[in-house]
Amino acid sequence: MNSKNTIGDSDLEALRLAVAGQVSVPGQADYDQARQAWNLTVDERPSVVVVAESVSDVVEAVRYARTHDMRIAPQGTGHGAVPLEPLDGAVLLRTTPMRQVDIDPAASIARVEAGAKWQDVVVPAAEHGLAALAGISPNVGVAGYTLGGGLGWLARRYGLAANSVTAAELVTPLGELVRADAAHEPDLLWAVRGGGGVGVVTALEMQLYRVGELYAGDLFFPIQRTAEVLHAWREWTASAPDDVTSIAHIVRVPPLPEVPEGLRGRAFAIVEAAYLGDADSGAELIQPLRRLGPELDTFAMIAPSALGELNMDPTDPMPAKGDGAFLADFPAAAIDALVAEVGPDAETPLNSVEVRHLGGALARPVPGGGAQPSIDAGYLLYAVGATPTPDLAGAVGAHVRAVKDALAPWRAGYGPYNFDETPAGAAAVLPPASFPRLQEIKAAYDPDQFIICSRPVWPIRP
Ligand SMILES: Cc1cc2nc3c(=O)[nH]c(=O)nc-3n(C[C@H](O)[C@H](O)[C@H](O)COP(=O)(O)OP(=O)(O)OC[C@H]3O[C@@H](n4cnc5c(N)ncnc54)[C@H](O)[C@@H]3O)c2cc1C
């Protein structure tokens, strides 16, 4: 399908009359704000932006794009916009106002509209003693995160968020609203569960888990101790139970006035963890790490809705360059390679380099699971640096690549759907066995790639 802007003034007027949400085109005052992704380095220039306020708006936008021989890119927060192909000639469909969340405490199910952020779910769920498999940042969108798998603080115990999706409501590339669940449209449900989906998701239903307070927090060490801390953490992860998910995080804190004084402008090696258990058993569990003598120890019993603070992710949109990779393992030699790139003696503009411990439930294929039934990798690497001025982008990008290259000997067989920011097709970020099935589903429902997905399914099977 060709993407071309064939919308004339009267067609746009008809589109505006058909939808309740905002419709913007280049040159209009609200266009730049409507097309802006979370990462401010992204400069997509779609021909039309529709900000959908309802399912009906989504249907109208899809039908309009079809009628005008344009493609359409669904997007919520824009946290995952970096790997998107150029949107010239396409419709950008933002779901940001669609943030209704309904919790069914008896069934432990949440129904979440496509524009919701995780914070919209975890707070009402916690009121019922329930937790969702939320992202580590509370501002990430539920839809994009879940369609790409979804790795959060409860992942080693409950797996990927995608495999807890029980139903999806979506508008197909033909503009029809369908519900996909175990009994209806099982292929569409499978594709939603970690394969990027086929169509525009308007709502997801997902299993919640009964979780009270957790023992969770951060151990801050001065960056000079990075090697010692990473080696100790790696050794500790080898026997850590599934009830604990942890991250080793090398952070260079910017000297910004809003950062607390003890942290401002400093650099740390941090161990972050969330443990599904009480304070006594938690303290015993982390004792080998606490014994190292952190400068700051924030471990305490906290509500699941407070987990979003542990990793100190930025909340406001910002310009940054980042990238990630799955690591089959993270042995001593890999630690040394990472320390050489971002440890105390490295001259690096990267603000945050993290290694997440995977395994546990993530390693066990979910019976009847989706496009990512499990993760065949022991660890996840993600490195990122802010680029406050455009001239820094090249240098920061080069450092990100250098970190990824340094750990290349330990890379797993495929990349992480949600963290690989190098534009790549779905084949590069899915378990190899899943890609042929995704190709077949895409061929059946969207043979002309009408939907622009952050991970395109090339080639389409005949
Ligand atoms: C600060 C930060 C922290 C992060 N933390 C985590 C983390 O802890 N765990 C994790 O797994 N990932 C994490 N990520 C990665 C994140 O999950 C991906 O970037 C994800 O794509 C974001 O989803 P979104 O809806 O917010 O983004 P968007 O950019 O809005 O969407 C990303 C893509 O998802 C698809 N999509 C979105 N909405 C729809 C829809 N309604 N219908 C069909 N397709 C849709 C589209 O292909 C779209 O391009 C993080 C990213 C950032 C920037």
Short mmCIF file of C-alpha atoms and ligand atoms in Angstrom, two decimals:
data_model
loop_
_atom_site.label_atom_id
_atom_site.label_comp_id
_atom_site.label_asym_id
_atom_site.label_seq_id
_atom_site.Cartn_x
_atom_site.Cartn_y
_atom_site.Cartn_z
CA MET A 1 0.00 0.00 0.00
CA ASN A 2 1.29 3.47 -0.81
CA SER A 3 1.29 6.05 1.92
CA LYS A 4 0.31 9.36 0.45
CA ASN A 5 -1.54 12.39 1.63
CA THR A 6 -4.61 12.61 -0.53
CA ILE A 7 -6.82 14.26 2.06
CA GLY A 8 -8.35 17.49 0.80
CA ASP A 9 -9.97 20.20 2.93
CA SER A 10 -13.48 18.77 2.68
CA ASP A 11 -12.28 15.28 3.61
CA LEU A 12 -10.52 16.67 6.67
CA GLU A 13 -13.66 18.54 7.63
CA ALA A 14 -15.61 15.30 7.38
CA LEU A 15 -13.02 13.56 9.56
CA ARG A 16 -13.27 16.34 12.15
CA LEU A 17 -17.06 16.01 12.19
CA ALA A 18 -16.87 12.23 12.53
CA VAL A 19 -14.55 12.13 15.56
CA ALA A 20 -14.84 13.72 19.00
CA GLY A 21 -11.06 13.99 19.39
CA GLN A 22 -8.60 16.45 17.90
CA VAL A 23 -7.53 16.20 14.24
CA SER A 24 -4.29 18.01 13.32
CA VAL A 25 -2.37 18.46 10.10
CA PRO A 26 1.01 20.08 9.37
CA GLY A 27 0.94 23.85 9.72
CA GLN A 28 -1.82 23.80 12.32
CA ALA A 29 -0.98 25.27 15.75
CA ASP A 30 -1.64 22.03 17.67
CA TYR A 31 0.12 19.68 15.20
CA ASP A 32 3.55 19.70 16.88
CA GLN A 33 2.13 18.96 20.29
CA ALA A 34 -0.14 16.21 18.95
CA ARG A 35 2.66 14.37 17.12
CA GLN A 36 5.25 14.65 19.92
CA ALA A 37 6.52 11.34 21.25
CA TRP A 38 7.84 10.87 24.79
CA ASN A 39 11.43 10.75 23.55
CA LEU A 40 11.97 14.28 22.25
CA THR A 41 14.58 13.16 19.69
CA VAL A 42 11.78 11.55 17.67
CA ASP A 43 10.59 13.84 14.88
CA GLU A 44 7.75 12.00 13.16
CA ARG A 45 5.82 14.04 10.60
CA PRO A 46 2.56 12.22 9.85
CA SER A 47 0.13 13.75 7.37
CA VAL A 48 -2.68 13.68 9.93
CA VAL A 49 -2.80 13.15 13.69
CA VAL A 50 -6.06 11.90 15.20
CA VAL A 51 -6.28 11.99 19.00
CA ALA A 52 -8.96 9.38 19.67
CA GLU A 53 -11.30 9.87 22.60
CA SER A 54 -13.32 6.70 22.09
CA VAL A 55 -13.57 3.41 20.22
CA SER A 56 -15.79 5.16 17.72
CA ASP A 57 -12.99 7.68 17.01
CA VAL A 58 -10.57 4.78 16.43
CA VAL A 59 -12.98 3.13 13.98
CA GLU A 60 -13.49 6.41 12.12
CA ALA A 61 -9.74 7.07 11.92
CA VAL A 62 -9.03 3.57 10.60
CA ARG A 63 -11.80 3.82 7.99
CA TYR A 64 -10.60 7.26 6.96
CA ALA A 65 -7.03 6.11 6.51
CA ARG A 66 -8.28 3.14 4.45
CA THR A 67 -10.45 5.31 2.27
CA HIS A 68 -7.55 7.65 1.56
CA ASP A 69 -5.01 4.90 0.88
CA MET A 70 -2.97 5.90 3.90
CA ARG A 71 -1.36 3.71 6.56
CA ILE A 72 -2.03 4.23 10.26
CA ALA A 73 0.27 4.15 13.30
CA PRO A 74 -1.41 3.53 16.68
CA GLN A 75 0.42 5.16 19.58
CA GLY A 76 -0.23 5.88 23.24
CA THR A 77 2.45 7.69 25.25
CA GLY A 78 5.11 7.49 22.53
CA HIS A 79 7.62 5.87 24.94
CA GLY A 80 8.34 3.29 22.23
CA ALA A 81 8.46 5.64 19.23
CA VAL A 82 12.21 5.45 18.55
CA PRO A 83 12.20 2.32 16.34
CA LEU A 84 9.11 3.43 14.35
CA GLU A 85 9.54 3.84 10.60
CA PRO A 86 8.97 7.36 9.17
CA LEU A 87 5.30 8.34 9.30
CA ASP A 88 5.33 10.62 6.25
CA GLY A 89 2.04 10.24 4.43
CA ALA A 90 0.50 8.25 7.30
CA VAL A 91 -2.12 8.86 10.00
CA LEU A 92 -0.79 8.92 13.55
CA LEU A 93 -3.55 7.68 15.86
CA ARG A 94 -2.94 8.74 19.46
CA THR A 95 -5.02 6.98 22.13
CA THR A 96 -3.86 9.23 24.98
CA PRO A 97 -7.32 10.35 26.23
CA MET A 98 -8.60 6.74 26.44
CA ARG A 99 -7.53 6.03 30.04
CA GLN A 100 -10.57 4.36 31.63
CA VAL A 101 -9.59 1.52 34.00
CA ASP A 102 -12.12 -0.86 35.58
CA ILE A 103 -11.09 -3.32 38.26
CA ASP A 104 -13.15 -6.45 38.93
CA PRO A 105 -11.86 -7.44 42.39
CA ALA A 106 -13.84 -10.69 42.52
CA ALA A 107 -12.32 -11.98 39.28
CA SER A 108 -8.97 -10.17 39.83
CA ILE A 109 -9.23 -8.73 36.33
CA ALA A 110 -8.54 -5.20 35.08
CA ARG A 111 -10.03 -3.80 31.88
CA VAL A 112 -7.73 -1.05 30.69
CA GLU A 113 -8.28 1.33 27.80
CA ALA A 114 -5.47 1.65 25.28
CA GLY A 115 -4.24 5.11 26.33
CA ALA A 116 -3.77 4.25 30.02
CA LYS A 117 -0.38 4.49 31.70
CA TRP A 118 0.61 1.92 34.32
CA GLN A 119 0.02 4.40 37.13
CA ASP A 120 -3.65 4.47 36.09
CA VAL A 121 -3.86 0.72 36.82
CA VAL A 122 -1.60 0.06 39.79
CA VAL A 123 -3.20 2.66 42.07
CA PRO A 124 -6.84 1.42 41.80
CA ALA A 125 -5.69 -2.22 41.76
CA ALA A 126 -3.78 -1.70 45.04
CA GLU A 127 -7.00 -0.44 46.67
CA HIS A 128 -8.25 -4.03 46.31
CA GLY A 129 -4.98 -5.66 47.44
CA LEU A 130 -4.16 -6.49 43.81
CA ALA A 131 -1.14 -5.85 41.63
CA ALA A 132 -0.73 -5.69 37.86
CA LEU A 133 2.40 -6.79 36.02
CA ALA A 134 3.25 -3.14 35.53
CA GLY A 135 6.32 -1.59 33.98
CA ILE A 136 9.15 -0.40 36.14
CA SER A 137 8.29 3.16 35.08
CA PRO A 138 4.71 4.10 36.07
CA ASN A 139 4.44 6.46 33.08
CA VAL A 140 4.92 3.86 30.36
CA GLY A 141 1.77 3.00 28.43
CA VAL A 142 -0.01 -0.26 29.22
CA ALA A 143 -0.75 -1.05 25.56
CA GLY A 144 2.68 -0.73 23.92
CA TYR A 145 4.44 -2.28 26.93
CA THR A 146 2.13 -5.30 26.98
CA LEU A 147 2.09 -5.80 23.21
CA GLY A 148 5.90 -6.00 23.43
CA GLY A 149 5.94 -8.50 26.32
CA GLY A 150 6.22 -6.33 29.40
CA LEU A 151 8.95 -6.86 32.00
CA GLY A 152 8.24 -5.46 35.45
CA TRP A 153 9.11 -5.87 39.12
CA LEU A 154 7.04 -9.06 39.54
CA ALA A 155 8.38 -10.71 36.38
CA ARG A 156 10.41 -13.54 37.89
CA ARG A 157 7.38 -14.63 39.90
CA TYR A 158 4.51 -14.01 37.42
CA GLY A 159 6.23 -13.75 34.01
CA LEU A 160 5.67 -11.32 31.18
CA ALA A 161 2.64 -9.02 31.37
CA ALA A 162 1.59 -10.15 27.88
CA ASN A 163 0.88 -13.67 29.08
CA SER A 164 -1.52 -12.32 31.72
CA VAL A 165 -3.71 -10.70 29.07
CA THR A 166 -7.02 -12.55 29.03
CA ALA A 167 -8.80 -10.56 26.30
CA ALA A 168 -8.24 -7.69 23.90
CA GLU A 169 -10.68 -5.38 22.20
CA LEU A 170 -9.33 -4.14 18.91
CA VAL A 171 -10.23 -2.52 15.65
CA THR A 172 -9.05 -4.66 12.78
CA PRO A 173 -7.30 -3.23 9.71
CA LEU A 174 -10.73 -3.41 8.02
CA GLY A 175 -12.21 -1.11 10.65
CA GLU A 176 -14.24 -3.70 12.56
CA LEU A 177 -14.32 -3.81 16.36
CA VAL A 178 -13.66 -7.34 17.62
CA ARG A 179 -13.02 -8.97 20.95
CA ALA A 180 -10.20 -11.50 21.06
CA ASP A 181 -10.10 -14.01 23.88
CA ALA A 182 -9.52 -17.71 24.33
CA ALA A 183 -12.84 -18.51 22.61
CA HIS A 184 -12.89 -15.82 19.91
CA GLU A 185 -10.16 -14.76 17.51
CA PRO A 186 -7.44 -16.76 19.31
CA ASP A 187 -4.86 -15.76 16.68
CA LEU A 188 -5.42 -12.07 17.37
CA LEU A 189 -5.10 -12.71 21.10
CA TRP A 190 -1.87 -14.64 20.53
CA ALA A 191 -0.43 -11.74 18.51
CA VAL A 192 -1.43 -9.20 21.19
CA ARG A 193 0.37 -11.26 23.81
CA GLY A 194 3.89 -10.13 22.98
CA GLY A 195 3.80 -10.03 19.17
CA GLY A 196 2.90 -6.35 18.75
CA GLY A 197 -0.71 -7.12 17.88
CA VAL A 198 -2.49 -6.91 14.55
CA GLY A 199 -4.94 -3.99 14.50
CA VAL A 200 -5.53 -1.07 16.84
CA VAL A 201 -6.05 -2.19 20.42
CA THR A 202 -8.75 -0.20 22.19
CA ALA A 203 -8.69 -2.07 25.52
CA LEU A 204 -6.95 -4.97 27.23
CA GLU A 205 -8.20 -7.23 29.98
CA MET A 206 -5.57 -8.70 32.25
CA GLN A 207 -5.13 -10.91 35.24
CA LEU A 208 -4.20 -9.16 38.49
CA TYR A 209 -2.40 -10.84 41.39
CA ARG A 210 -3.08 -10.72 45.10
CA VAL A 211 -0.03 -8.91 46.42
CA GLY A 212 0.22 -7.11 49.74
CA GLU A 213 3.23 -5.03 50.72
CA LEU A 214 6.61 -6.12 49.37
CA TYR A 215 10.11 -5.79 50.76
CA ALA A 216 11.77 -3.56 48.20
CA GLY A 217 14.35 -0.85 47.83
CA ASP A 218 17.75 0.25 46.60
CA LEU A 219 21.28 -0.16 47.92
CA PHE A 220 23.44 2.76 46.76
CA PHE A 221 27.21 2.32 46.50
CA PRO A 222 29.70 4.94 45.25
CA ILE A 223 30.54 4.27 41.59
CA GLN A 224 34.14 3.41 42.57
CA ARG A 225 32.73 0.12 43.92
CA THR A 226 30.97 -0.87 40.65
CA ALA A 227 33.05 -3.99 39.91
CA GLU A 228 32.74 -5.36 43.45
CA VAL A 229 28.98 -4.69 43.55
CA LEU A 230 28.27 -6.19 40.11
CA HIS A 231 30.25 -9.35 40.87
CA ALA A 232 28.49 -9.79 44.22
CA TRP A 233 25.06 -9.14 42.68
CA ARG A 234 25.71 -11.62 39.84
CA GLU A 235 26.74 -14.29 42.32
CA TRP A 236 23.66 -13.55 44.43
CA THR A 237 21.30 -13.81 41.44
CA ALA A 238 22.53 -17.37 40.75
CA SER A 239 20.53 -18.67 43.71
CA ALA A 240 17.91 -15.91 44.12
CA PRO A 241 14.35 -17.29 44.43
CA ASP A 242 11.64 -16.47 41.86
CA ASP A 243 10.02 -14.18 44.42
CA VAL A 244 12.73 -11.58 43.93
CA THR A 245 13.34 -9.52 40.79
CA SER A 246 16.42 -7.31 40.82
CA ILE A 247 18.44 -4.86 38.76
CA ALA A 248 22.08 -3.76 38.91
CA HIS A 249 22.05 -0.10 37.90
CA ILE A 250 24.97 2.21 37.15
CA VAL A 251 23.67 5.75 37.40
CA ARG A 252 25.29 9.11 36.76
CA VAL A 253 22.87 11.56 38.33
CA PRO A 254 22.64 14.90 36.52
CA PRO A 255 23.37 18.00 38.61
CA LEU A 256 19.77 19.22 38.45
CA PRO A 257 18.25 21.31 41.24
CA GLU A 258 15.23 18.96 41.60
CA VAL A 259 17.52 16.01 42.52
CA PRO A 260 18.01 15.52 46.31
CA GLU A 261 21.30 17.02 47.50
CA GLY A 262 23.04 13.76 48.51
CA LEU A 263 22.55 12.32 45.01
CA ARG A 264 22.83 15.42 42.79
CA GLY A 265 25.73 15.28 40.32
CA ARG A 266 27.05 12.01 41.79
CA ALA A 267 27.50 8.54 40.32
CA PHE A 268 26.48 5.22 41.86
CA ALA A 269 26.34 1.48 41.45
CA ILE A 270 22.90 0.56 42.76
CA VAL A 271 21.27 -2.78 43.47
CA GLU A 272 17.47 -2.51 43.25
CA ALA A 273 15.15 -5.35 44.20
CA ALA A 274 11.53 -6.18 44.91
CA TYR A 275 10.75 -9.25 46.99
CA LEU A 276 7.32 -10.82 47.43
CA GLY A 277 7.71 -11.56 51.11
CA ASP A 278 7.99 -10.05 54.57
CA ALA A 279 10.71 -7.83 56.02
CA ASP A 280 12.45 -10.55 58.02
CA SER A 281 12.86 -13.05 55.18
CA GLY A 282 13.62 -10.16 52.81
CA ALA A 283 16.38 -8.84 55.05
CA GLU A 284 17.85 -12.33 55.23
CA LEU A 285 17.64 -12.65 51.44
CA ILE A 286 19.50 -9.42 50.69
CA GLN A 287 22.00 -9.77 53.53
CA PRO A 288 24.88 -10.82 51.19
CA LEU A 289 24.45 -7.51 49.35
CA ARG A 290 23.76 -5.39 52.41
CA ARG A 291 26.91 -6.83 53.99
CA LEU A 292 28.91 -4.91 51.37
CA GLY A 293 28.02 -1.73 53.29
CA PRO A 294 25.97 0.53 51.01
CA GLU A 295 26.14 4.29 51.47
CA LEU A 296 22.33 4.46 51.35
CA ASP A 297 19.84 1.64 51.99
CA THR A 298 16.15 2.31 51.21
CA PHE A 299 14.75 -1.22 51.68
CA ALA A 300 11.39 -1.23 53.46
CA MET A 301 7.92 -2.76 53.18
CA ILE A 302 6.14 -0.82 50.43
CA ALA A 303 2.84 -1.04 48.54
CA PRO A 304 3.02 -2.48 44.99
CA SER A 305 1.83 0.91 43.73
CA ALA A 306 5.10 2.45 45.05
CA LEU A 307 7.36 0.12 43.04
CA GLY A 308 7.49 2.72 40.26
CA GLU A 309 9.93 4.80 42.35
CA LEU A 310 12.67 2.17 42.73
CA ASN A 311 14.39 2.61 39.38
CA MET A 312 14.14 6.42 39.37
CA ASP A 313 13.07 6.54 35.72
CA PRO A 314 12.49 10.01 34.27
CA THR A 315 8.84 11.00 34.27
CA ASP A 316 8.74 13.96 31.87
CA PRO A 317 9.39 13.62 28.15
CA MET A 318 13.09 14.05 27.38
CA PRO A 319 15.56 13.72 24.52
CA ALA A 320 17.70 10.58 24.91
CA LYS A 321 19.53 7.85 23.03
CA GLY A 322 19.29 4.33 24.38
CA ASP A 323 19.35 0.69 23.39
CA GLY A 324 19.08 -2.74 24.92
CA ALA A 325 19.95 -6.40 24.43
CA PHE A 326 19.15 -9.76 25.95
CA LEU A 327 22.20 -11.46 27.44
CA ALA A 328 22.32 -15.25 27.57
CA ASP A 329 24.47 -14.87 30.68
CA PHE A 330 26.36 -12.19 32.58
CA PRO A 331 29.54 -13.91 33.76
CA ALA A 332 32.62 -12.30 35.33
CA ALA A 333 34.16 -11.46 31.94
CA ALA A 334 30.97 -9.66 30.87
CA ILE A 335 30.98 -7.66 34.10
CA ASP A 336 34.58 -6.63 33.47
CA ALA A 337 33.68 -5.59 29.91
CA LEU A 338 30.78 -3.49 31.21
CA VAL A 339 32.88 -1.87 33.94
CA ALA A 340 35.49 -0.89 31.33
CA GLU A 341 32.76 0.95 29.37
CA VAL A 342 30.77 2.61 32.16
CA GLY A 343 32.60 2.02 35.46
CA PRO A 344 34.32 4.66 37.59
CA ASP A 345 37.22 5.30 35.19
CA ALA A 346 35.10 5.54 32.03
CA GLU A 347 34.45 8.87 30.34
CA THR A 348 30.84 8.26 29.38
CA PRO A 349 27.80 10.48 28.80
CA LEU A 350 25.44 7.60 29.68
CA ASN A 351 23.23 8.41 32.66
CA SER A 352 21.82 4.95 33.22
CA VAL A 353 23.08 1.48 32.41
CA GLU A 354 21.11 -1.36 33.90
CA VAL A 355 21.28 -5.13 33.91
CA ARG A 356 18.03 -6.85 34.88
CA HIS A 357 17.93 -10.38 36.21
CA LEU A 358 15.50 -12.50 34.17
CA GLY A 359 14.89 -16.26 34.59
CA GLY A 360 12.33 -17.60 37.07
CA ALA A 361 8.83 -17.63 35.56
CA LEU A 362 10.18 -15.77 32.51
CA ALA A 363 12.21 -18.83 31.55
CA ARG A 364 9.30 -21.30 31.72
CA PRO A 365 7.11 -21.39 28.59
CA VAL A 366 3.52 -20.48 29.51
CA PRO A 367 1.15 -23.20 28.27
CA GLY A 368 -1.15 -21.50 25.77
CA GLY A 369 0.99 -18.34 26.01
CA GLY A 370 1.35 -15.74 23.31
CA ALA A 371 4.07 -14.71 20.87
CA GLN A 372 6.55 -14.50 23.76
CA PRO A 373 5.71 -17.61 25.80
CA SER A 374 9.04 -17.29 27.67
CA ILE A 375 12.39 -15.48 27.46
CA ASP A 376 15.44 -17.48 26.53
CA ALA A 377 17.99 -15.16 28.18
CA GLY A 378 19.34 -14.80 31.69
CA TYR A 379 19.74 -11.00 31.80
CA LEU A 380 18.66 -7.81 30.03
CA LEU A 381 21.00 -4.91 29.29
CA TYR A 382 19.70 -1.37 28.72
CA ALA A 383 21.91 1.74 28.37
CA VAL A 384 20.73 5.31 27.87
CA GLY A 385 22.02 8.89 27.98
CA ALA A 386 20.23 12.22 27.80
CA THR A 387 20.88 14.39 24.76
CA PRO A 388 19.78 17.85 25.92
CA THR A 389 21.16 19.39 22.72
CA PRO A 390 20.95 17.72 19.31
CA ASP A 391 24.74 17.86 18.81
CA LEU A 392 25.17 15.38 21.68
CA ALA A 393 23.06 12.70 20.00
CA GLY A 394 25.93 11.30 17.92
CA ALA A 395 28.33 10.93 20.85
CA VAL A 396 25.71 9.46 23.19
CA GLY A 397 24.54 7.05 20.48
CA ALA A 398 28.15 5.94 19.91
CA HIS A 399 28.61 5.21 23.63
CA VAL A 400 25.35 3.23 23.72
CA ARG A 401 26.57 1.16 20.77
CA ALA A 402 29.97 0.67 22.42
CA VAL A 403 28.30 -0.79 25.52
CA LYS A 404 26.16 -3.10 23.41
CA ASP A 405 29.20 -4.17 21.36
CA ALA A 406 31.29 -4.80 24.47
CA LEU A 407 28.68 -7.30 25.66
CA ALA A 408 28.09 -8.82 22.20
CA PRO A 409 29.86 -12.11 23.11
CA TRP A 410 27.12 -12.79 25.66
CA ARG A 411 24.12 -11.68 23.56
CA ALA A 412 21.17 -14.06 23.42
CA GLY A 413 19.75 -15.30 20.11
CA TYR A 414 17.25 -12.43 19.65
CA GLY A 415 16.68 -8.92 20.98
CA PRO A 416 14.22 -7.58 23.56
CA TYR A 417 11.01 -6.37 21.86
CA ASN A 418 10.55 -3.50 24.33
CA PHE A 419 14.16 -2.40 24.75
CA ASP A 420 15.83 -2.83 21.34
CA GLU A 421 15.76 0.73 19.99
CA THR A 422 17.53 -0.09 16.76
CA PRO A 423 14.83 -0.20 14.09
CA ALA A 424 14.31 -3.88 13.32
CA GLY A 425 11.60 -6.19 12.11
CA ALA A 426 9.67 -8.50 14.42
CA ALA A 427 11.93 -11.43 13.49
CA ALA A 428 14.82 -9.78 15.36
CA VAL A 429 12.92 -9.41 18.63
CA LEU A 430 10.81 -12.55 18.94
CA PRO A 431 11.56 -16.16 19.82
CA PRO A 432 12.37 -17.77 16.43
CA ALA A 433 9.47 -20.23 16.68
CA SER A 434 6.94 -17.39 16.98
CA PHE A 435 7.82 -15.41 13.87
CA PRO A 436 6.34 -17.78 11.23
CA ARG A 437 2.99 -17.83 13.08
CA LEU A 438 3.00 -14.04 13.36
CA GLN A 439 3.68 -13.82 9.62
CA GLU A 440 0.67 -16.05 8.92
CA ILE A 441 -1.62 -14.01 11.18
CA LYS A 442 -0.42 -10.74 9.68
CA ALA A 443 -0.93 -12.12 6.18
CA ALA A 444 -4.50 -13.09 7.06
CA TYR A 445 -5.52 -9.86 8.81
CA ASP A 446 -3.21 -7.15 7.43
CA PRO A 447 -1.60 -8.31 4.19
CA ASP A 448 -0.77 -4.80 2.98
CA GLN A 449 0.81 -3.63 6.27
CA PHE A 450 -1.90 -1.01 6.75
CA ILE A 451 -1.04 -0.84 10.46
CA ILE A 452 2.40 0.66 11.15
CA CYS A 453 3.82 -1.33 14.04
CA SER A 454 7.08 -0.52 15.83
CA ARG A 455 8.23 -4.02 14.77
CA PRO A 456 7.07 -4.65 11.21
CA VAL A 457 6.40 -8.21 10.11
CA TRP A 458 8.48 -8.44 6.97
CA PRO A 459 8.13 -10.29 4.72
CA ILE A 460 4.41 -10.96 4.73
CA ARG A 461 3.75 -14.60 3.89
CA PRO A 462 1.69 -15.13 0.75
C1 LIG B 1 11.48 5.40 30.68
C2 LIG B 1 11.11 4.04 30.10
C3 LIG B 1 10.96 2.95 30.95
C4 LIG B 1 10.62 1.70 30.44
N1 LIG B 1 10.47 0.63 31.30
C5 LIG B 1 10.10 -0.58 30.80
C6 LIG B 1 9.93 -1.70 31.66
O1 LIG B 1 10.12 -1.63 32.87
N2 LIG B 1 9.58 -2.89 31.11
C7 LIG B 1 9.33 -3.02 29.76
O2 LIG B 1 8.97 -4.12 29.33
N3 LIG B 1 9.48 -1.98 28.94
C8 LIG B 1 9.88 -0.77 29.42
N4 LIG B 1 10.07 0.27 28.57
C9 LIG B 1 9.87 0.06 27.13
C10 LIG B 1 8.41 0.24 26.81
O3 LIG B 1 7.66 -0.87 27.27
C11 LIG B 1 8.22 0.35 25.27
O4 LIG B 1 8.85 1.54 24.86
C12 LIG B 1 6.74 0.35 24.89
O5 LIG B 1 6.66 0.30 23.49
C13 LIG B 1 6.05 1.58 25.41
O6 LIG B 1 4.67 1.47 25.21
P1 LIG B 1 3.80 2.81 25.09
O7 LIG B 1 2.42 2.43 24.79
O8 LIG B 1 4.08 3.67 26.28
O9 LIG B 1 4.55 3.49 23.86
P2 LIG B 1 4.04 3.90 22.41
O10 LIG B 1 5.21 4.53 21.75
O11 LIG B 1 2.82 4.71 22.51
O12 LIG B 1 3.70 2.53 21.69
C14 LIG B 1 4.74 1.69 21.25
C15 LIG B 1 4.23 0.82 20.13
O13 LIG B 1 3.24 -0.06 20.65
C16 LIG B 1 2.23 -0.26 19.67
N5 LIG B 1 0.98 0.29 20.19
C17 LIG B 1 0.80 1.21 21.16
N6 LIG B 1 -0.52 1.41 21.38
C18 LIG B 1 -1.18 0.60 20.51
C19 LIG B 1 -2.55 0.34 20.26
N7 LIG B 1 -3.52 0.96 20.92
N8 LIG B 1 -2.86 -0.58 19.31
C20 LIG B 1 -1.90 -1.23 18.61
N9 LIG B 1 -0.60 -1.02 18.81
C21 LIG B 1 -0.23 -0.12 19.76
C22 LIG B 1 2.66 0.47 18.41
O14 LIG B 1 3.42 -0.40 17.59
C23 LIG B 1 3.55 1.55 18.98
O15 LIG B 1 4.49 2.05 18.05
C24 LIG B 1 10.42 1.53 29.05
C25 LIG B 1 10.58 2.62 28.19
C26 LIG B 1 10.93 3.86 28.70
C27 LIG B 1 11.12 5.02 27.75
#
